Coordinates of C-alpha atoms and ligand atoms in Angstrom, one line a residue:
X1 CA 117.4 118.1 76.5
X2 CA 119.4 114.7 76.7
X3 CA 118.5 113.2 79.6
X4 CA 120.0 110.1 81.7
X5 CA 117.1 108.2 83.6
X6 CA 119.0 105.5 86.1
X7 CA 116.0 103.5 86.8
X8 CA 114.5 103.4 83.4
X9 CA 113.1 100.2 83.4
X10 CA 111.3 100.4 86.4
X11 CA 107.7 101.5 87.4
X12 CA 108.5 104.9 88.1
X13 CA 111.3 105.5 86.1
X14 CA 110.0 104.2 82.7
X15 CA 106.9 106.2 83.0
X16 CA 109.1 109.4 83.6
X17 CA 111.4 108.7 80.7
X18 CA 108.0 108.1 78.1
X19 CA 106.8 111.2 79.2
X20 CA 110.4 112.8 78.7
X21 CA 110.0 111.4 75.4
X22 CA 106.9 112.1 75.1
X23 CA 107.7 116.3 76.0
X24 CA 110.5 116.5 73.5
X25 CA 113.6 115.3 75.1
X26 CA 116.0 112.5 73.5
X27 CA 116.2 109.8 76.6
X28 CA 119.2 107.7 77.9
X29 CA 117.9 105.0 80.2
X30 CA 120.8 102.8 82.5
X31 CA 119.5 99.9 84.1
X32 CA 120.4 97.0 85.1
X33 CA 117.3 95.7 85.4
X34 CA 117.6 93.7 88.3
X35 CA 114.1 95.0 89.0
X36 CA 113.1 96.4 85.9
X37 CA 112.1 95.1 83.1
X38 CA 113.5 95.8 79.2
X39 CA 110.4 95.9 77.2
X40 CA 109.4 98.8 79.8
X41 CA 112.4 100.6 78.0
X42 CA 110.2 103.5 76.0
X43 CA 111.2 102.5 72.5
X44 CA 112.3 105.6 71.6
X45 CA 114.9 105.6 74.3
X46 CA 118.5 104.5 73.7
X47 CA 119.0 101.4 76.9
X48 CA 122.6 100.9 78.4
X49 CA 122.5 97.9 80.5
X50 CA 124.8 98.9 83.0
X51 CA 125.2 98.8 86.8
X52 CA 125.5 102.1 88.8
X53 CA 128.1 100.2 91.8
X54 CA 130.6 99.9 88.1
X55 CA 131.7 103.4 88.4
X56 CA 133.6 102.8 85.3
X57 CA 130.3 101.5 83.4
X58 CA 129.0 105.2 84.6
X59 CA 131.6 107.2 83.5
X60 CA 131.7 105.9 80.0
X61 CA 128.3 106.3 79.8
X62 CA 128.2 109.9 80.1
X63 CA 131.0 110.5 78.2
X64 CA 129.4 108.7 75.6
X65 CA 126.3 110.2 76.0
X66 CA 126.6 113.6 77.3
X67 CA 123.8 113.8 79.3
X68 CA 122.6 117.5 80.2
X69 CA 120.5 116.5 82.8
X70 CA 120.1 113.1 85.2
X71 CA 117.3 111.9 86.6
X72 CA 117.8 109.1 89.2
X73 CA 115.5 106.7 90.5
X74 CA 117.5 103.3 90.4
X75 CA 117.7 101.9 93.7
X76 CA 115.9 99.8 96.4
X77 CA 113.3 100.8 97.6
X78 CA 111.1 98.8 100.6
X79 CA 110.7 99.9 104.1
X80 CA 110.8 96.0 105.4
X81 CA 113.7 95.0 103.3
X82 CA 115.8 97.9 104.7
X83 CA 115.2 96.9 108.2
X84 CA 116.2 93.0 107.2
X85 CA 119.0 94.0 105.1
X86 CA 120.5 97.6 105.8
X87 CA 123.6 97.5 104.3
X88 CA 121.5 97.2 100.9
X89 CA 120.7 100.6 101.6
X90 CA 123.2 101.9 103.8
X91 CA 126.2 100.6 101.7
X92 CA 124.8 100.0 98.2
X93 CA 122.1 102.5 97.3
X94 CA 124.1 105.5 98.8
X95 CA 127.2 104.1 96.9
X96 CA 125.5 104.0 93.7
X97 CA 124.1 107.7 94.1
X98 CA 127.3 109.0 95.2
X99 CA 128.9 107.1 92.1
X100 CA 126.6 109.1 89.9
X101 CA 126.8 112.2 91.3
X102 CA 130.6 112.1 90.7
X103 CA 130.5 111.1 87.6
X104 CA 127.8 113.9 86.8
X105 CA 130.2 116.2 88.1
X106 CA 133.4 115.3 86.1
X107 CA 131.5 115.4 83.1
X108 CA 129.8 119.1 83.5
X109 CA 126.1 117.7 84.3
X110 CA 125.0 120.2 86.5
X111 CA 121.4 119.1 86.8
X112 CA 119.8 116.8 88.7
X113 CA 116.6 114.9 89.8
X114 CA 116.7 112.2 93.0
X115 CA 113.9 110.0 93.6
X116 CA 112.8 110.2 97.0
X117 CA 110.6 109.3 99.8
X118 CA 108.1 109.8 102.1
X119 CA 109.8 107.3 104.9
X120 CA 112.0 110.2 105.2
X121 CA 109.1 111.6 107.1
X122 CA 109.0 108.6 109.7
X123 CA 106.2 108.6 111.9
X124 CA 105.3 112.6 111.4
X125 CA 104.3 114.8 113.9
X126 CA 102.4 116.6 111.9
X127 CA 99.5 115.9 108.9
X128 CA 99.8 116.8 106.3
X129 CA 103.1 116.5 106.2
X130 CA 105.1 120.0 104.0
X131 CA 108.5 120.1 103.6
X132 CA 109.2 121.6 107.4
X133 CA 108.5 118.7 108.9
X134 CA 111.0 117.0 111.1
X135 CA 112.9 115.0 109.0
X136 CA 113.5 111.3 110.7
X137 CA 113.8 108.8 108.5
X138 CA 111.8 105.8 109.6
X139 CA 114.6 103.2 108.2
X140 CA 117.7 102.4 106.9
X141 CA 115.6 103.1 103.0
X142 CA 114.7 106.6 104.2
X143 CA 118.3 107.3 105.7
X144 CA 119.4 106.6 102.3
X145 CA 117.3 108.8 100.7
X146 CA 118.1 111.6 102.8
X147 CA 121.9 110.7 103.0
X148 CA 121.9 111.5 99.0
X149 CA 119.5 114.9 99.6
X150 CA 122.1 115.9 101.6
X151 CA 124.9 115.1 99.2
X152 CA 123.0 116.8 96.4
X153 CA 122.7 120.0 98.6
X154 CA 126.8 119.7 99.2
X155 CA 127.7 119.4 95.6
X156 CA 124.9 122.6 95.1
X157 CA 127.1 124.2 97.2
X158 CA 131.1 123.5 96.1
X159 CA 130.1 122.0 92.5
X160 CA 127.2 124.3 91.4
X161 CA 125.4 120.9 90.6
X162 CA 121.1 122.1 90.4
X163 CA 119.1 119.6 92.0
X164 CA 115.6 118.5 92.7
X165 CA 114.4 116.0 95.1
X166 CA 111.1 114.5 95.4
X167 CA 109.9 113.0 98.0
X168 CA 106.7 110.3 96.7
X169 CA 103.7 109.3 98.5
X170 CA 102.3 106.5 97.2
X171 CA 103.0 105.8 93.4
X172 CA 100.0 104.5 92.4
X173 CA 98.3 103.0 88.9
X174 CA 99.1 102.5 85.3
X175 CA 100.6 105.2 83.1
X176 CA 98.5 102.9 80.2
X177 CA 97.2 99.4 79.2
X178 CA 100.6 98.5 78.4
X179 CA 102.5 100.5 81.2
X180 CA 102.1 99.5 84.7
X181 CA 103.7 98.3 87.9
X182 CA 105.6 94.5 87.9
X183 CA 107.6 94.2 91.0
X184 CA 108.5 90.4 91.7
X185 CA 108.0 90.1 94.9
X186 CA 104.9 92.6 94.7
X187 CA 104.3 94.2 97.8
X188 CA 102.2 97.0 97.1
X189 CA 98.8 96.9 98.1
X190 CA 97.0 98.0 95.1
X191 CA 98.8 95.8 92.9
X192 CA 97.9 92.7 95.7
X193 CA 94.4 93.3 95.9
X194 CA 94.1 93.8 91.9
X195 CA 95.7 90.0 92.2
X196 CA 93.5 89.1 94.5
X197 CA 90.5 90.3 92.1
X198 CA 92.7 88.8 89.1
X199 CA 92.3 84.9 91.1
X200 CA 96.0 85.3 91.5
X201 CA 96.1 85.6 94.8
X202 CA 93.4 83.8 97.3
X203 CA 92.5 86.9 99.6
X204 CA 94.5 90.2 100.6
X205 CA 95.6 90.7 104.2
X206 CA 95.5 94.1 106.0
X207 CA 98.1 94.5 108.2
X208 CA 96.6 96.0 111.2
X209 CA 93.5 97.6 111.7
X210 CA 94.1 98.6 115.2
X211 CA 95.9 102.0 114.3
X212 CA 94.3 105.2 115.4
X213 CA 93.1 105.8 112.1
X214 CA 89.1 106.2 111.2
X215 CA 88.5 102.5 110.6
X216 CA 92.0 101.3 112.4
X217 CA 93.7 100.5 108.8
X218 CA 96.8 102.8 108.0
X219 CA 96.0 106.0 105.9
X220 CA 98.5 106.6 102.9
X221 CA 98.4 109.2 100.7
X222 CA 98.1 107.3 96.5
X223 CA 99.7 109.1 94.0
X224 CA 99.1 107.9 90.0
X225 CA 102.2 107.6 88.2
X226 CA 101.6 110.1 85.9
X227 CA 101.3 113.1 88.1
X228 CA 104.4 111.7 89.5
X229 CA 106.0 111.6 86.0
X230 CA 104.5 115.5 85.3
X231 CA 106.0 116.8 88.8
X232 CA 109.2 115.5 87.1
X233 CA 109.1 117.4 83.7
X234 CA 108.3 120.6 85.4
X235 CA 110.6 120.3 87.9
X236 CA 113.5 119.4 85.3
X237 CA 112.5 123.0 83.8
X238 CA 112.8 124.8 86.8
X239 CA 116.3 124.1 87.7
X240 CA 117.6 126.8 85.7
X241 CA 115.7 129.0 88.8
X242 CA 118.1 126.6 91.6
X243 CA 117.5 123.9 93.3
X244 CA 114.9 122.7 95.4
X245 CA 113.0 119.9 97.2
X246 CA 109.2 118.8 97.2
X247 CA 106.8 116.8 98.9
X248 CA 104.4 114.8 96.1
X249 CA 101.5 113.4 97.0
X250 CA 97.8 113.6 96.3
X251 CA 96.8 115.6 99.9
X252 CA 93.9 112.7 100.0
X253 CA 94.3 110.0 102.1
X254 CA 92.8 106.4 101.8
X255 CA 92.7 103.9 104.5
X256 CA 93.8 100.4 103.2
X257 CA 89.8 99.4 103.6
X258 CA 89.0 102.1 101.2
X259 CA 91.5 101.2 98.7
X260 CA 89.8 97.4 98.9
X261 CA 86.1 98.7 99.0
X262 CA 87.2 100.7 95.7
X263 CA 89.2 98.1 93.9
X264 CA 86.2 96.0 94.9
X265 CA 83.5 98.5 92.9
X266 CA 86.1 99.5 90.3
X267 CA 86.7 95.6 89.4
X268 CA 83.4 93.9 90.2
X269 CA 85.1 91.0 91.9
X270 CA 84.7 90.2 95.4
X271 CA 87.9 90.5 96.6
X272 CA 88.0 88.5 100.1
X273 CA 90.3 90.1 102.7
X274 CA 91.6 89.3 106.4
X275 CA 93.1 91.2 109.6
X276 CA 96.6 90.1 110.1
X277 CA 98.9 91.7 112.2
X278 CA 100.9 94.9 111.6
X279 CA 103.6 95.2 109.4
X280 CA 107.2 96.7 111.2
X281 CA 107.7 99.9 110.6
X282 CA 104.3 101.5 108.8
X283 CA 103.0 104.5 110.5
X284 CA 99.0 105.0 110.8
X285 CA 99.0 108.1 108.6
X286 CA 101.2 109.6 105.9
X287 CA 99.6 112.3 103.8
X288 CA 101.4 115.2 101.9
X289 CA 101.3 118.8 101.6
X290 CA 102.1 119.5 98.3
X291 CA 101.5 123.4 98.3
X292 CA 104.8 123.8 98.2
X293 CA 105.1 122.3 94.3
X294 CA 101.4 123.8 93.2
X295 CA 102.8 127.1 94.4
X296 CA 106.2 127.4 92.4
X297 CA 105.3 124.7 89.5
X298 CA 101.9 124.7 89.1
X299 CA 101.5 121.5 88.9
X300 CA 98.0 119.9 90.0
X301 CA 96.8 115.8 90.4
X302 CA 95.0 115.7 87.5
X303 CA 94.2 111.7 88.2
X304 CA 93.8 112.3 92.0
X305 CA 90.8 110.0 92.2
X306 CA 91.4 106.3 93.6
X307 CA 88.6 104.6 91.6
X308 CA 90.9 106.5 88.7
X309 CA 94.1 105.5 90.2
X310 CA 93.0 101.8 90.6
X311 CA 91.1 101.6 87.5
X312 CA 94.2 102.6 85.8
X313 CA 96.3 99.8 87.4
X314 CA 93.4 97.2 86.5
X315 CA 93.3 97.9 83.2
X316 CA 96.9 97.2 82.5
X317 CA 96.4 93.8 85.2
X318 CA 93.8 92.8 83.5
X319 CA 95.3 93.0 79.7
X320 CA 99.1 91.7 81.5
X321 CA 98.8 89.1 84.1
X322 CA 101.6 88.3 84.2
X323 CA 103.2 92.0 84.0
X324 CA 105.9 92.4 80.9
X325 CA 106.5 88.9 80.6
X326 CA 106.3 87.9 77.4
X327 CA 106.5 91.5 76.1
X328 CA 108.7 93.3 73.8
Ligands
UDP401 N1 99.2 96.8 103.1 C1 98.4 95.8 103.6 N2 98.4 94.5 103.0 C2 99.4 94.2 102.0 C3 100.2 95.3 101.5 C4 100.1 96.5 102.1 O1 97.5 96.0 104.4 O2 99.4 93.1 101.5 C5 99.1 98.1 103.7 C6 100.4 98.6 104.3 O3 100.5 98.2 105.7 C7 100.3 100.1 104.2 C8 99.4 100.3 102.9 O4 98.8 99.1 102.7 O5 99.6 100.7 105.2 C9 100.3 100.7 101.7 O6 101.4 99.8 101.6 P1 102.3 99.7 100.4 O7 103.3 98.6 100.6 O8 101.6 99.7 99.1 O9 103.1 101.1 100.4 P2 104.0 101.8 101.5 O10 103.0 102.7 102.3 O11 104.7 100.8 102.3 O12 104.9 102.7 100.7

């Protein structure tokens, strides 16, 4: 299948298309790689450097390229930067979705995957969390998220446009030694603390460890990046049986001590941490059910262990200090 992967050059999003390419599929990343980075571009893909808010830019690219399917995952993406700057989200990662999804439907794409989130989640009342639970976002990222789920299911209905959304945990380590996460500003823990271990960084801080949580730190749910990228293949196939929406995570959750006592065996290094307060906005514990996808996909974490996940992610930290810079 031709695919166009918006979001290509990003941590997520490049490790999708390889494994598109990987599986068989001729890839059309667009990017404007504001956040990603070019030399994470799978070779074999063909890159337009575009933007998705220059719906003009969009347009020609899929009349150029004919896409048969889209996969989208360009787009902000932190909790704390929605709350500081909304509009970001509100205005700009809702209009780029919506720009896309237009143009997908003027030029006959009828299938479609959207990146999405956990925050749509907020604080759950339930754990683990399925796909029945309440949906309330828990900020203006989340809303944006689920303001485009929605779209998608609108254009389902009066377009016929398939579409898949999942909803990601915790992406979480390296899809190889020379594929990896490179946000700048990181701040993911795992990536952090890998710093810290790397003598990048003087000492990790855990923000909070009052929560009502086993040892007080928050519980999240790490997923490694190529599960993630697997859900996304199968999924792709099964939109010729309709559309559909899934939660993706492990179903294991780590508190942000484990993840440190881990990175701490998996690395050797000592790793000094300190309490700080709580960041805005994280609640104590988010941890999927993804029965839903195992059921209809049959898809399975097949690098569900953390000392996997963060030796993954420490291979690639250790071989790229200084992430793609300096890469081709
Ligand atoms: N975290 C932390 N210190 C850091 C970065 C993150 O204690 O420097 C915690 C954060 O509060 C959360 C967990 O680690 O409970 C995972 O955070 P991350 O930003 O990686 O992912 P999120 O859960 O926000 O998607």
């Amino acid at each position: 299948m031709r695919v166009l992967v918006t979001g290509g050059a990003g941590y997520i999003g490049s490790t999708v298309a390889q494994r598109l390419v990987e599986t068989g599929n001729d890839v059309i990343v667009f990017d404007n790689l504001s956040q990603g980075h070019r030399a994470a571009v799978p070779e074999a893909a063909t890159f337009v450097h575009g933007d998705l808010t220059n719906r003009e830019v969009v347009d020609h690219t899929l009349a150029e390229h004919r896409p048969q399917a889209i996969m989208h995952f360009a787009s902000h993406t932190l909790v704390g930067e929605s709350m500081e700057e909304p509009f970001l989200y509100l205005d700009e990662n809702v209009r780029c979705g919506v720009n896309l999804m237009r143009s997908a439907v003027e030029h006959d794409v009828d299938r479609f995957l959207l990146s999405s989130t956990a925050n749509l989640f907020g604080t759950p009342e339930r754990i683990p969390i399925d796909e029945n639970v309440t949906i309330d976002p828990g900020s203006p990222y989340g809303e944006s998220k689920f303001i485009l789920e929605r779209a998608l299911h609108w254009l389902d209905e009066t377009e016929g446009l398939t579409y898949a959304a999942l909803r990601y945990f915790n992406a979480a380590g390296a899809a190889g030694p020379d594929r990896g996460e490179d946000h700048d500003p990181e701040t993911h823990l795992i990536p952090i603390v890998l710093e810290v271990a790397l003598g990048q960084r003087e000492k990790i801080v855990i923000f909070g460890d009052e929560y009502d949580t086993p040892d007080g730190t928050c519980v999240r749910d790490y997923i490694h990046v190529l599960d993630l990228a697997q859900a996304h293949i199968l999924a792709l196939d099964a939109l010729d049986d309709g559309s559909r929406v899934y939660n993706l995570g492990n179903g294991e959750g780590y508190s942000v001590r484990e993840v440190i006592d881990t990175a701490r065996r998996v690395t050797g290094c000592e790793i000094p941490a300190e309490e700080g307060d709580p960041r805005p906005g994280d609640p104590p514990v988010l941890i999927a059910s993804s029965d839903k996808i195992r059921a209809d996909l049959g898809w399975a974490p097949e690098h569900g262990a953390l000392e996997d996940i963060i030796g993954s992610a420490w291979e690639w930290h250790q071989r790229h200090p200084n992430g793609y810079q300096g890469m081709s």
